[in-house]
Amino acid sequence: MCGIVGYVGTPGKTPSAVGLVLDGLRRMEYRGYDSAGIAALDGKGGMAVEKRAGRLDNLAEAVEDANLNNYESTTGLGHIRWATHGRPTDVNAHPHVDSDNKIAIVHNGIIENFAVLRAELEADGFGLRSDTDSETIVHLLHREYYGDGENRGSIDKSVRAVANMLEGAFTIVIAHADHPDRLLACRRNTPLVVGIGEDAMFLGSDVAAFIEYTRQAVELGQDNIVTITKDGYTITDFAGTEIEGRPFTIDWDLEAAEKDGYDYFMLKEIAEQPHAIADTLRGHLHNGRIVLDEQRITDEDLRQIEKIFVVACGSAYHSGMLAKYAIEHWTRVPVEIELASEFRYRDAVLGPDTLVLAISQSGETADTLEALRHARAQKARVLAICNTNGAQIPRESDAVLYTHAGPEIAVASTKSFLAQVTANYLVGLALAQARGTKYAEEVEEIFQDLENMSAKVEKTLEQWDNVNEIAGHFAQNDTMLFIGRNVGYPVALEGALKLKELAYIHAEGFPAGELKHGPIALLEEGVPVIVIMPSPKRHPLLHSKMVSNVQEVQARGATTIVIAEEGDDSVIPFADHIVRIPECPSLLQPLVATVPLQMLAAEIATQRGYDVDKPRNLAKSVTVE
Ligand code: M6R
């Protein structure tokens, strides 16, 4: 939710701020695209600011018109917005600037006490221009810096004072035109990383902001303030005590964040899925044992677990549904799957014998983060599955398994979903091994099956032309239904979510057996129903039930698109269209069955003329509840 870029370079040695910050924003665009803005300091007490509603291109045009591309500056900040308070207009866009045009701030998050602060500022005579909570921050800074109090003239003290006034979630980056050698930033509950370049330092909501310049980064903790200059950085807490950040090396590069010849990031990310699976598995089977990336609890703790809750949102939640099938099957421990946004508002029974599995690509989803905090407060253990090294969710967990899907830029989850499913299975195996419900050979055998899935996903990608052709028949439909049974049900939900979010088509996923209990009434002539068929060899009973379900829907006029295993000819009479997937163990079938549904949604969205990477109203990371 919102993307932030900050940069302090060296005049004559490192690139100028305006272009660099715009490039950084381009790579952050998946975090929001309601508006964008930039501020740059000229080093002589001056500051240039441009901001525009809408996509980043609008800002780039405004920068061009204002001839800012030639603005001499090596200190700048930028923001890409996903609107929370106030509509996406030019005025509400960040940066927000004080009345003297000296201080500029960008903010990601929500200031929960902004109404009180705003009223206070207005009573003090400050005129606020926007409807945002963020604008209060810049006036508070002005009041501290130019007021008669002890913080007068000190940007460091002023930032500290204001950080202590704010409630809620915030990453704020601050520039002061009279201190052009530095940027300050503070964070609570929303992300910020520092990039260490040569003669330059960077700030970013995530490392994509500066990946072109450095792979050396520093992770900040909760309630930290950081100051960057061209030569380095210092970190303090909100009381001013110096503290250390955690340095890390980014394990992907610029190329991974670029489109690589694809029209959309999403298409590239679909194609990268075989690697996402292989990379997520790599290194996790060691001497016949599954190893997690971080484990701050013992195997004995894992043996004490009597109940597991899986908490996640959106696609991650669908992946978590699959975790339930695998973990219960392999460990016999009961698993409940919960939407993170609901979990902490009910009174779930939690304690030291409960494990909460928190799944999040970004590692910063507020609903999931708050759910895990709620669980920890009641002494439950938390194991995180995350795609973002050092994000808040893994930091606050007792154990972590990182997915290695690489940067996912498209808003819709694709490769991160398959990587999460893979990681879920690894967690299931790790638990089974710790609890002694699977022998080492069985663990190795399943691990081998998982490794084989990369090639099977690769094979499934060969269906791309077929799926695109099928998509052409349905691009103008306004309803689509997805049905599956057992592990095919979460796949159906995920397929429906992809279609909704990308193509804005009303889509719903159902357990196939549930159709006749109500949803079958939705069927009429030509309604497309996508059917995820289980394997006839591996799950004959389920397969025969599904054959009946396809017949039922076809008999009511539906047009059926059947995702069926290679060689499963029993479905031919009932399928108006068929997409073939390779045979694989039943539990692992979602890894291949999801892929055609991702392609279908992307192609239908394209045919309807929508931006596949940036669906309306959405943002990649949802850092507000
Ligand atoms: O970063 P997270 O995995 O925590 O994100 C959770 C959901 O917001 C996310 O999976 C969302 O549903 C997808 N982008 C949908 O494609």
mmCIF file of C-alpha atoms in Angstrom, residues 5-364:
data_model
loop_
_atom_site.group_PDB
_atom_site.id
_atom_site.type_symbol
_atom_site.label_atom_id
_atom_site.label_comp_id
_atom_site.label_asym_id
_atom_site.label_seq_id
_atom_site.Cartn_x
_atom_site.Cartn_y
_atom_site.Cartn_z
ATOM 1 C CA VAL A 5 11.530 6.117 -2.620
ATOM 2 C CA GLY A 6 14.239 8.275 -1.073
ATOM 3 C CA TYR A 7 17.703 9.102 -2.359
ATOM 4 C CA VAL A 8 20.748 11.102 -1.275
ATOM 5 C CA GLY A 9 23.593 11.035 -3.789
ATOM 6 C CA THR A 10 26.815 12.903 -4.532
ATOM 7 C CA PRO A 11 26.756 15.845 -6.962
ATOM 8 C CA GLY A 12 28.857 15.118 -10.039
ATOM 9 C CA LYS A 13 29.181 11.426 -9.142
ATOM 10 C CA THR A 14 25.754 9.861 -8.855
ATOM 11 C CA PRO A 15 22.602 10.354 -10.989
ATOM 12 C CA SER A 16 20.333 13.316 -10.516
ATOM 13 C CA ALA A 17 17.464 12.831 -8.099
ATOM 14 C CA VAL A 18 14.447 13.439 -10.311
ATOM 15 C CA GLY A 19 15.132 10.702 -12.868
ATOM 16 C CA LEU A 20 16.346 8.249 -10.252
ATOM 17 C CA VAL A 21 13.329 8.721 -8.013
ATOM 18 C CA LEU A 22 10.952 8.420 -10.984
ATOM 19 C CA ASP A 23 12.636 5.145 -11.988
ATOM 20 C CA GLY A 24 12.314 3.879 -8.438
ATOM 21 C CA LEU A 25 8.633 4.797 -8.413
ATOM 22 C CA ARG A 26 8.173 2.949 -11.698
ATOM 23 C CA ARG A 27 9.312 -0.231 -9.980
ATOM 24 C CA MET A 28 7.111 0.467 -6.978
ATOM 25 C CA GLU A 29 4.023 1.124 -9.070
ATOM 26 C CA TYR A 30 2.479 -2.186 -8.108
ATOM 27 C CA ARG A 31 2.101 -0.811 -4.584
ATOM 28 C CA GLY A 32 -0.473 1.757 -5.679
ATOM 29 C CA TYR A 33 -1.369 3.852 -8.662
ATOM 30 C CA ASP A 34 -3.917 6.393 -7.514
ATOM 31 C CA SER A 35 -1.430 9.258 -7.686
ATOM 32 C CA ALA A 36 2.298 9.919 -7.667
ATOM 33 C CA GLY A 37 4.586 12.722 -6.612
ATOM 34 C CA ILE A 38 8.171 13.749 -6.213
ATOM 35 C CA ALA A 39 10.227 16.400 -4.375
ATOM 36 C CA ALA A 40 13.867 17.293 -5.049
ATOM 37 C CA LEU A 41 16.201 19.651 -3.160
ATOM 38 C CA ASP A 42 18.553 21.928 -5.092
ATOM 39 C CA GLY A 43 21.120 22.163 -2.313
ATOM 40 C CA LYS A 44 20.674 25.924 -1.986
ATOM 41 C CA GLY A 45 17.536 26.009 0.106
ATOM 42 C CA GLY A 46 15.168 25.436 -2.812
ATOM 43 C CA MET A 47 12.803 22.545 -3.423
ATOM 44 C CA ALA A 48 10.890 21.446 -6.524
ATOM 45 C CA VAL A 49 7.676 19.480 -6.078
ATOM 46 C CA GLU A 50 5.381 17.857 -8.661
ATOM 47 C CA LYS A 51 2.439 15.570 -7.991
ATOM 48 C CA ARG A 52 -0.400 14.264 -10.070
ATOM 49 C CA ALA A 53 -3.474 12.117 -9.672
ATOM 50 C CA GLY A 54 -3.562 8.883 -11.671
ATOM 51 C CA ARG A 55 -0.787 6.750 -13.046
ATOM 52 C CA LEU A 56 2.895 7.521 -12.846
ATOM 53 C CA ASP A 57 2.879 8.577 -16.514
ATOM 54 C CA ASN A 58 0.876 11.650 -15.511
ATOM 55 C CA LEU A 59 3.614 12.630 -13.087
ATOM 56 C CA ALA A 60 6.337 11.905 -15.653
ATOM 57 C CA GLU A 61 4.559 14.254 -18.087
ATOM 58 C CA ALA A 62 4.233 16.977 -15.457
ATOM 59 C CA VAL A 63 7.935 16.625 -14.628
ATOM 60 C CA GLU A 64 8.760 16.959 -18.312
ATOM 61 C CA ASP A 65 6.499 20.011 -18.744
ATOM 62 C CA ALA A 66 8.074 21.674 -15.736
ATOM 63 C CA ASN A 67 11.505 20.909 -17.182
ATOM 64 C CA LEU A 68 12.393 19.146 -13.955
ATOM 65 C CA ASN A 69 14.353 16.425 -15.673
ATOM 66 C CA ASN A 70 17.242 18.879 -15.739
ATOM 67 C CA TYR A 71 16.758 20.016 -12.146
ATOM 68 C CA GLU A 72 20.129 19.893 -10.403
ATOM 69 C CA SER A 73 19.615 17.790 -7.356
ATOM 70 C CA THR A 74 20.947 14.668 -5.720
ATOM 71 C CA THR A 75 18.480 14.580 -2.841
ATOM 72 C CA GLY A 76 14.912 13.586 -3.535
ATOM 73 C CA LEU A 77 11.945 11.550 -2.484
ATOM 74 C CA GLY A 78 8.902 10.155 -4.227
ATOM 75 C CA HIS A 79 5.606 8.484 -3.488
ATOM 76 C CA ILE A 80 3.094 6.354 -5.270
ATOM 77 C CA ARG A 81 -0.290 6.328 -3.578
ATOM 78 C CA TRP A 82 -3.007 3.841 -2.802
ATOM 79 C CA ALA A 83 -5.672 6.113 -1.396
ATOM 80 C CA THR A 84 -6.970 5.637 2.155
ATOM 81 C CA HIS A 85 -7.966 9.112 3.383
ATOM 82 C CA GLY A 86 -9.150 11.390 0.595
ATOM 83 C CA ARG A 87 -9.862 10.750 -3.057
ATOM 84 C CA PRO A 88 -7.051 10.325 -5.551
ATOM 85 C CA THR A 89 -6.621 13.970 -6.610
ATOM 86 C CA ASP A 90 -3.608 16.188 -7.285
ATOM 87 C CA VAL A 91 -4.047 17.919 -3.930
ATOM 88 C CA ASN A 92 -4.252 14.681 -1.981
ATOM 89 C CA ALA A 93 -1.194 13.274 -3.746
ATOM 90 C CA HIS A 94 2.096 13.185 -1.834
ATOM 91 C CA PRO A 95 4.531 14.822 -1.142
ATOM 92 C CA HIS A 96 2.827 17.197 1.251
ATOM 93 C CA VAL A 97 4.686 20.414 1.774
ATOM 94 C CA ASP A 98 4.660 22.966 4.605
ATOM 95 C CA SER A 99 3.548 26.584 4.168
ATOM 96 C CA ASP A 100 7.140 27.812 3.558
ATOM 97 C CA ASN A 101 7.853 25.197 0.908
ATOM 98 C CA LYS A 102 10.796 23.994 2.984
ATOM 99 C CA ILE A 103 9.679 20.633 4.347
ATOM 100 C CA ALA A 104 8.269 17.803 2.226
ATOM 101 C CA ILE A 105 6.998 14.473 3.478
ATOM 102 C CA VAL A 106 5.698 11.266 1.968
ATOM 103 C CA HIS A 107 3.742 8.775 4.012
ATOM 104 C CA ASN A 108 2.608 5.184 3.761
ATOM 105 C CA GLY A 109 0.079 3.964 6.314
ATOM 106 C CA ILE A 110 -2.717 5.474 8.357
ATOM 107 C CA ILE A 111 -2.432 8.075 11.107
ATOM 108 C CA GLU A 112 -5.203 6.970 13.405
ATOM 109 C CA ASN A 113 -5.218 10.101 15.580
ATOM 110 C CA PHE A 114 -5.113 12.474 12.620
ATOM 111 C CA ALA A 115 -8.499 14.051 13.367
ATOM 112 C CA VAL A 116 -7.271 15.218 16.781
ATOM 113 C CA LEU A 117 -3.966 16.403 15.359
ATOM 114 C CA ARG A 118 -5.672 18.179 12.497
ATOM 115 C CA ALA A 119 -8.030 20.023 14.851
ATOM 116 C CA GLU A 120 -5.043 21.048 16.979
ATOM 117 C CA LEU A 121 -3.176 22.375 13.948
ATOM 118 C CA GLU A 122 -6.196 24.268 12.695
ATOM 119 C CA ALA A 123 -6.628 25.822 16.112
ATOM 120 C CA ASP A 124 -2.967 26.891 15.876
ATOM 121 C CA GLY A 125 -3.725 28.628 12.575
ATOM 122 C CA PHE A 126 -2.368 26.054 10.122
ATOM 123 C CA GLY A 127 -4.319 25.873 6.873
ATOM 124 C CA LEU A 128 -4.581 22.289 5.622
ATOM 125 C CA ARG A 129 -5.077 21.866 1.916
ATOM 126 C CA SER A 130 -5.807 18.182 1.450
ATOM 127 C CA ASP A 131 -8.261 15.650 2.880
ATOM 128 C CA THR A 132 -5.464 13.297 3.866
ATOM 129 C CA ASP A 133 -4.277 12.177 7.271
ATOM 130 C CA SER A 134 -0.714 12.491 5.934
ATOM 131 C CA GLU A 135 -0.717 16.268 5.524
ATOM 132 C CA THR A 136 -0.925 16.772 9.289
ATOM 133 C CA ILE A 137 2.599 15.326 9.568
ATOM 134 C CA VAL A 138 4.265 18.083 7.584
ATOM 135 C CA HIS A 139 2.562 20.834 9.591
ATOM 136 C CA LEU A 140 3.470 19.146 12.857
ATOM 137 C CA LEU A 141 7.079 19.105 11.689
ATOM 138 C CA HIS A 142 6.852 22.759 10.727
ATOM 139 C CA ARG A 143 5.428 23.608 14.141
ATOM 140 C CA GLU A 144 8.274 21.810 15.908
ATOM 141 C CA TYR A 145 11.068 23.080 13.685
ATOM 142 C CA TYR A 146 10.014 26.714 13.475
ATOM 143 C CA GLY A 147 8.243 26.961 16.838
ATOM 144 C CA ASP A 148 9.656 28.391 20.033
ATOM 145 C CA GLY A 149 10.100 25.021 21.740
ATOM 146 C CA GLU A 150 13.232 22.980 22.375
ATOM 147 C CA ASN A 151 13.098 21.387 18.932
ATOM 148 C CA ARG A 152 13.459 24.682 17.077
ATOM 149 C CA GLY A 153 16.007 24.488 14.276
ATOM 150 C CA SER A 154 16.706 20.764 14.748
ATOM 151 C CA ILE A 155 15.264 18.500 12.091
ATOM 152 C CA ASP A 156 16.326 15.400 14.024
ATOM 153 C CA LYS A 157 14.581 16.452 17.211
ATOM 154 C CA SER A 158 11.527 17.644 15.302
ATOM 155 C CA VAL A 159 11.156 14.294 13.546
ATOM 156 C CA ARG A 160 11.533 12.444 16.819
ATOM 157 C CA ALA A 161 8.949 14.642 18.505
ATOM 158 C CA VAL A 162 6.441 14.157 15.696
ATOM 159 C CA ALA A 163 7.047 10.388 15.485
ATOM 160 C CA ASN A 164 6.086 10.211 19.145
ATOM 161 C CA MET A 165 2.840 12.098 18.508
ATOM 162 C CA LEU A 166 1.577 9.730 15.837
ATOM 163 C CA GLU A 167 -0.636 6.705 16.344
ATOM 164 C CA GLY A 168 -1.306 4.052 13.762
ATOM 165 C CA ALA A 169 0.887 2.757 10.972
ATOM 166 C CA PHE A 170 3.405 4.911 9.216
ATOM 167 C CA THR A 171 6.502 5.053 7.139
ATOM 168 C CA ILE A 172 7.364 8.690 6.613
ATOM 169 C CA VAL A 173 10.265 10.135 4.664
ATOM 170 C CA ILE A 174 11.132 13.755 5.308
ATOM 171 C CA ALA A 175 13.197 16.252 3.312
ATOM 172 C CA HIS A 176 14.087 19.740 4.510
ATOM 173 C CA ALA A 177 15.361 22.206 1.903
ATOM 174 C CA ASP A 178 17.794 23.711 4.422
ATOM 175 C CA HIS A 179 19.292 20.271 5.137
ATOM 176 C CA PRO A 180 19.827 19.026 1.585
ATOM 177 C CA ASP A 181 22.554 16.597 2.600
ATOM 178 C CA ARG A 182 20.087 14.207 4.253
ATOM 179 C CA LEU A 183 16.721 12.554 4.366
ATOM 180 C CA LEU A 184 15.090 11.338 7.541
ATOM 181 C CA ALA A 185 12.551 8.594 7.860
ATOM 182 C CA CYS A 186 10.622 6.893 10.595
ATOM 183 C CA ARG A 187 8.568 3.746 10.627
ATOM 184 C CA ARG A 188 6.005 1.867 12.660
ATOM 185 C CA ASN A 189 4.049 -1.121 11.335
ATOM 186 C CA THR A 190 4.728 -0.362 7.670
ATOM 187 C CA PRO A 191 7.887 -1.263 5.803
ATOM 188 C CA LEU A 192 11.050 0.679 5.004
ATOM 189 C CA VAL A 193 14.462 -0.542 3.914
ATOM 190 C CA VAL A 194 17.729 1.310 3.472
ATOM 191 C CA GLY A 195 19.887 0.708 0.392
ATOM 192 C CA ILE A 196 23.641 1.195 0.658
ATOM 193 C CA GLY A 197 25.082 2.420 -2.636
ATOM 194 C CA GLU A 198 28.415 3.845 -3.719
ATOM 195 C CA ASP A 199 28.449 7.534 -2.820
ATOM 196 C CA ALA A 200 24.700 7.291 -2.409
ATOM 197 C CA MET A 201 22.119 5.979 0.032
ATOM 198 C CA PHE A 202 18.541 4.996 -0.649
ATOM 199 C CA LEU A 203 15.247 4.432 1.098
ATOM 200 C CA GLY A 204 12.457 2.272 -0.242
ATOM 201 C CA SER A 205 9.229 0.627 0.807
ATOM 202 C CA ASP A 206 10.925 -2.409 -0.585
ATOM 203 C CA VAL A 207 14.204 -3.129 -2.265
ATOM 204 C CA ALA A 208 12.739 -2.822 -5.784
ATOM 205 C CA ALA A 209 13.047 0.948 -5.252
ATOM 206 C CA PHE A 210 16.837 0.850 -5.515
ATOM 207 C CA ILE A 211 17.726 -2.585 -6.889
ATOM 208 C CA GLU A 212 19.269 -0.937 -9.973
ATOM 209 C CA TYR A 213 21.965 0.636 -7.779
ATOM 210 C CA THR A 214 22.718 -1.778 -4.980
ATOM 211 C CA ARG A 215 21.991 -5.184 -3.532
ATOM 212 C CA GLN A 216 23.226 -4.231 -0.067
ATOM 213 C CA ALA A 217 20.406 -3.255 2.226
ATOM 214 C CA VAL A 218 19.554 -2.717 5.868
ATOM 215 C CA GLU A 219 16.366 -3.767 7.517
ATOM 216 C CA LEU A 220 14.835 -1.407 10.058
ATOM 217 C CA GLY A 221 13.066 -2.458 13.212
ATOM 218 C CA GLN A 222 9.804 -1.276 14.697
ATOM 219 C CA ASP A 223 9.732 2.374 15.828
ATOM 220 C CA ASN A 224 13.016 3.286 14.173
ATOM 221 C CA ILE A 225 14.166 6.614 12.771
ATOM 222 C CA VAL A 226 16.847 6.566 10.108
ATOM 223 C CA THR A 227 18.900 9.420 8.686
ATOM 224 C CA ILE A 228 20.670 8.889 5.380
ATOM 225 C CA THR A 229 23.397 11.039 3.855
ATOM 226 C CA LYS A 230 25.497 10.271 0.781
ATOM 227 C CA ASP A 231 28.059 8.576 3.053
ATOM 228 C CA GLY A 232 25.974 6.427 5.328
ATOM 229 C CA TYR A 233 23.114 6.046 7.713
ATOM 230 C CA THR A 234 22.303 6.221 11.402
ATOM 231 C CA ILE A 235 19.375 4.577 13.120
ATOM 232 C CA THR A 236 17.808 5.515 16.431
ATOM 233 C CA ASP A 237 14.650 4.582 18.251
ATOM 234 C CA PHE A 238 11.933 7.160 18.856
ATOM 235 C CA ALA A 239 13.727 8.230 22.057
ATOM 236 C CA GLY A 240 16.937 9.020 20.149
ATOM 237 C CA THR A 241 19.014 6.061 21.343
ATOM 238 C CA GLU A 242 21.270 4.756 18.588
ATOM 239 C CA ILE A 243 20.582 1.214 17.431
ATOM 240 C CA GLU A 244 21.822 -1.181 14.792
ATOM 241 C CA GLY A 245 19.910 -2.194 11.698
ATOM 242 C CA ARG A 246 20.167 -5.686 10.243
ATOM 243 C CA PRO A 247 22.227 -5.680 6.997
ATOM 244 C CA PHE A 248 21.289 -8.174 4.294
ATOM 245 C CA THR A 249 22.111 -8.885 0.680
ATOM 246 C CA ILE A 250 19.299 -8.889 -1.849
ATOM 247 C CA ASP A 251 19.297 -12.193 -3.714
ATOM 248 C CA TRP A 252 17.673 -11.001 -6.933
ATOM 249 C CA ASP A 253 18.638 -8.374 -9.456
ATOM 250 C CA LEU A 254 17.209 -5.715 -11.733
ATOM 251 C CA GLU A 255 16.584 -8.176 -14.534
ATOM 252 C CA ALA A 256 14.259 -10.133 -12.248
ATOM 253 C CA ALA A 257 12.187 -7.012 -11.754
ATOM 254 C CA GLU A 258 11.918 -6.152 -15.472
ATOM 255 C CA LYS A 259 9.399 -7.470 -17.978
ATOM 256 C CA ASP A 260 11.892 -9.430 -20.007
ATOM 257 C CA GLY A 261 9.990 -9.157 -23.293
ATOM 258 C CA TYR A 262 6.549 -10.002 -21.908
ATOM 259 C CA ASP A 263 3.704 -7.535 -22.365
ATOM 260 C CA TYR A 264 2.878 -7.741 -18.693
ATOM 261 C CA PHE A 265 4.731 -8.683 -15.540
ATOM 262 C CA MET A 266 1.959 -11.132 -14.760
ATOM 263 C CA LEU A 267 2.652 -13.139 -17.929
ATOM 264 C CA LYS A 268 6.337 -13.232 -17.086
ATOM 265 C CA GLU A 269 5.524 -14.285 -13.546
ATOM 266 C CA ILE A 270 3.221 -17.089 -14.742
ATOM 267 C CA ALA A 271 6.060 -18.333 -16.935
ATOM 268 C CA GLU A 272 8.501 -18.184 -14.020
ATOM 269 C CA GLN A 273 6.492 -20.602 -11.904
ATOM 270 C CA PRO A 274 8.601 -23.702 -12.553
ATOM 271 C CA HIS A 275 11.550 -21.761 -11.103
ATOM 272 C CA ALA A 276 9.494 -20.455 -8.207
ATOM 273 C CA ILE A 277 8.735 -24.034 -7.150
ATOM 274 C CA ALA A 278 12.300 -25.260 -7.640
ATOM 275 C CA ASP A 279 13.813 -22.261 -5.847
ATOM 276 C CA THR A 280 11.428 -22.596 -2.932
ATOM 277 C CA LEU A 281 12.381 -26.245 -2.473
ATOM 278 C CA ARG A 282 16.102 -25.680 -2.880
ATOM 279 C CA GLY A 283 18.145 -26.298 0.245
ATOM 280 C CA HIS A 284 15.226 -27.397 2.371
ATOM 281 C CA LEU A 285 15.991 -31.107 2.339
ATOM 282 C CA HIS A 286 19.237 -31.601 4.167
ATOM 283 C CA ASN A 287 20.543 -35.033 5.114
ATOM 284 C CA GLY A 288 17.074 -36.436 4.663
ATOM 285 C CA ARG A 289 15.443 -33.795 6.891
ATOM 286 C CA ILE A 290 13.287 -30.798 6.047
ATOM 287 C CA VAL A 291 14.871 -27.613 7.351
ATOM 288 C CA LEU A 292 13.156 -24.283 7.782
ATOM 289 C CA ASP A 293 14.983 -21.012 7.130
ATOM 290 C CA GLU A 294 14.635 -19.750 10.669
ATOM 291 C CA GLN A 295 13.557 -21.714 13.714
ATOM 292 C CA ARG A 296 13.450 -20.054 17.104
ATOM 293 C CA ILE A 297 11.398 -22.858 18.631
ATOM 294 C CA THR A 298 12.472 -26.448 19.186
ATOM 295 C CA ASP A 299 11.216 -29.631 17.575
ATOM 296 C CA GLU A 300 9.954 -30.465 21.064
ATOM 297 C CA ASP A 301 7.741 -27.341 20.866
ATOM 298 C CA LEU A 302 6.432 -28.593 17.520
ATOM 299 C CA ARG A 303 5.659 -31.956 19.054
ATOM 300 C CA GLN A 304 3.528 -30.242 21.699
ATOM 301 C CA ILE A 305 1.292 -28.632 19.068
ATOM 302 C CA GLU A 306 -2.283 -29.885 19.303
ATOM 303 C CA LYS A 307 -3.985 -27.557 16.883
ATOM 304 C CA ILE A 308 -2.977 -25.461 13.905
ATOM 305 C CA PHE A 309 -4.618 -22.306 12.584
ATOM 306 C CA VAL A 310 -3.670 -21.111 9.133
ATOM 307 C CA VAL A 311 -4.213 -17.361 8.728
ATOM 308 C CA ALA A 312 -3.819 -15.437 5.495
ATOM 309 C CA CYS A 313 -5.667 -13.230 2.999
ATOM 310 C CA GLY A 314 -6.694 -13.530 -0.628
ATOM 311 C CA SER A 315 -4.583 -15.895 -2.689
ATOM 312 C CA ALA A 316 -2.400 -16.662 0.310
ATOM 313 C CA TYR A 317 -5.565 -17.823 2.069
ATOM 314 C CA HIS A 318 -6.364 -20.143 -0.821
ATOM 315 C CA SER A 319 -2.868 -21.581 -0.575
ATOM 316 C CA GLY A 320 -3.509 -22.031 3.156
ATOM 317 C CA MET A 321 -6.609 -24.072 2.418
ATOM 318 C CA LEU A 322 -4.299 -26.515 0.691
ATOM 319 C CA ALA A 323 -2.015 -26.548 3.736
ATOM 320 C CA LYS A 324 -4.945 -27.905 5.713
ATOM 321 C CA TYR A 325 -5.355 -30.905 3.398
ATOM 322 C CA ALA A 326 -1.644 -31.726 3.515
ATOM 323 C CA ILE A 327 -0.945 -31.090 7.194
ATOM 324 C CA GLU A 328 -3.953 -33.016 8.466
ATOM 325 C CA HIS A 329 -3.185 -35.880 6.101
ATOM 326 C CA TRP A 330 0.489 -36.079 7.053
ATOM 327 C CA THR A 331 0.422 -35.206 10.748
ATOM 328 C CA ARG A 332 -3.142 -35.957 11.973
ATOM 329 C CA VAL A 333 -3.108 -32.580 13.770
ATOM 330 C CA PRO A 334 -6.390 -30.692 13.273
ATOM 331 C CA VAL A 335 -6.013 -27.585 11.146
ATOM 332 C CA GLU A 336 -8.398 -24.650 10.863
ATOM 333 C CA ILE A 337 -8.067 -22.136 8.084
ATOM 334 C CA GLU A 338 -9.075 -18.560 8.861
ATOM 335 C CA LEU A 339 -9.180 -15.305 6.975
ATOM 336 C CA ALA A 340 -6.696 -13.147 8.835
ATOM 337 C CA SER A 341 -9.086 -10.193 8.808
ATOM 338 C CA GLU A 342 -11.624 -12.229 10.792
ATOM 339 C CA PHE A 343 -9.318 -14.220 13.018
ATOM 340 C CA ARG A 344 -8.461 -11.685 15.670
ATOM 341 C CA TYR A 345 -11.995 -10.442 16.035
ATOM 342 C CA ARG A 346 -13.292 -13.743 17.296
ATOM 343 C CA ASP A 347 -12.252 -15.586 20.372
ATOM 344 C CA ALA A 348 -10.254 -18.465 18.894
ATOM 345 C CA VAL A 349 -8.860 -20.857 21.473
ATOM 346 C CA LEU A 350 -5.118 -20.185 21.432
ATOM 347 C CA GLY A 351 -2.217 -21.137 23.684
ATOM 348 C CA PRO A 352 1.326 -22.572 23.693
ATOM 349 C CA ASP A 353 0.025 -25.792 22.150
ATOM 350 C CA THR A 354 -1.374 -23.915 19.143
ATOM 351 C CA LEU A 355 0.626 -23.209 16.018
ATOM 352 C CA VAL A 356 -0.439 -20.341 13.791
ATOM 353 C CA LEU A 357 0.795 -20.629 10.238
ATOM 354 C CA ALA A 358 0.822 -17.094 8.783
ATOM 355 C CA ILE A 359 1.158 -16.971 5.009
ATOM 356 C CA SER A 360 1.992 -13.746 3.210
ATOM 357 C CA GLN A 361 3.856 -12.939 0.023
ATOM 358 C CA SER A 362 4.681 -9.399 1.072
ATOM 359 C CA GLY A 363 5.110 -10.119 4.764
ATOM 360 C CA GLU A 364 3.471 -6.800 5.500
#
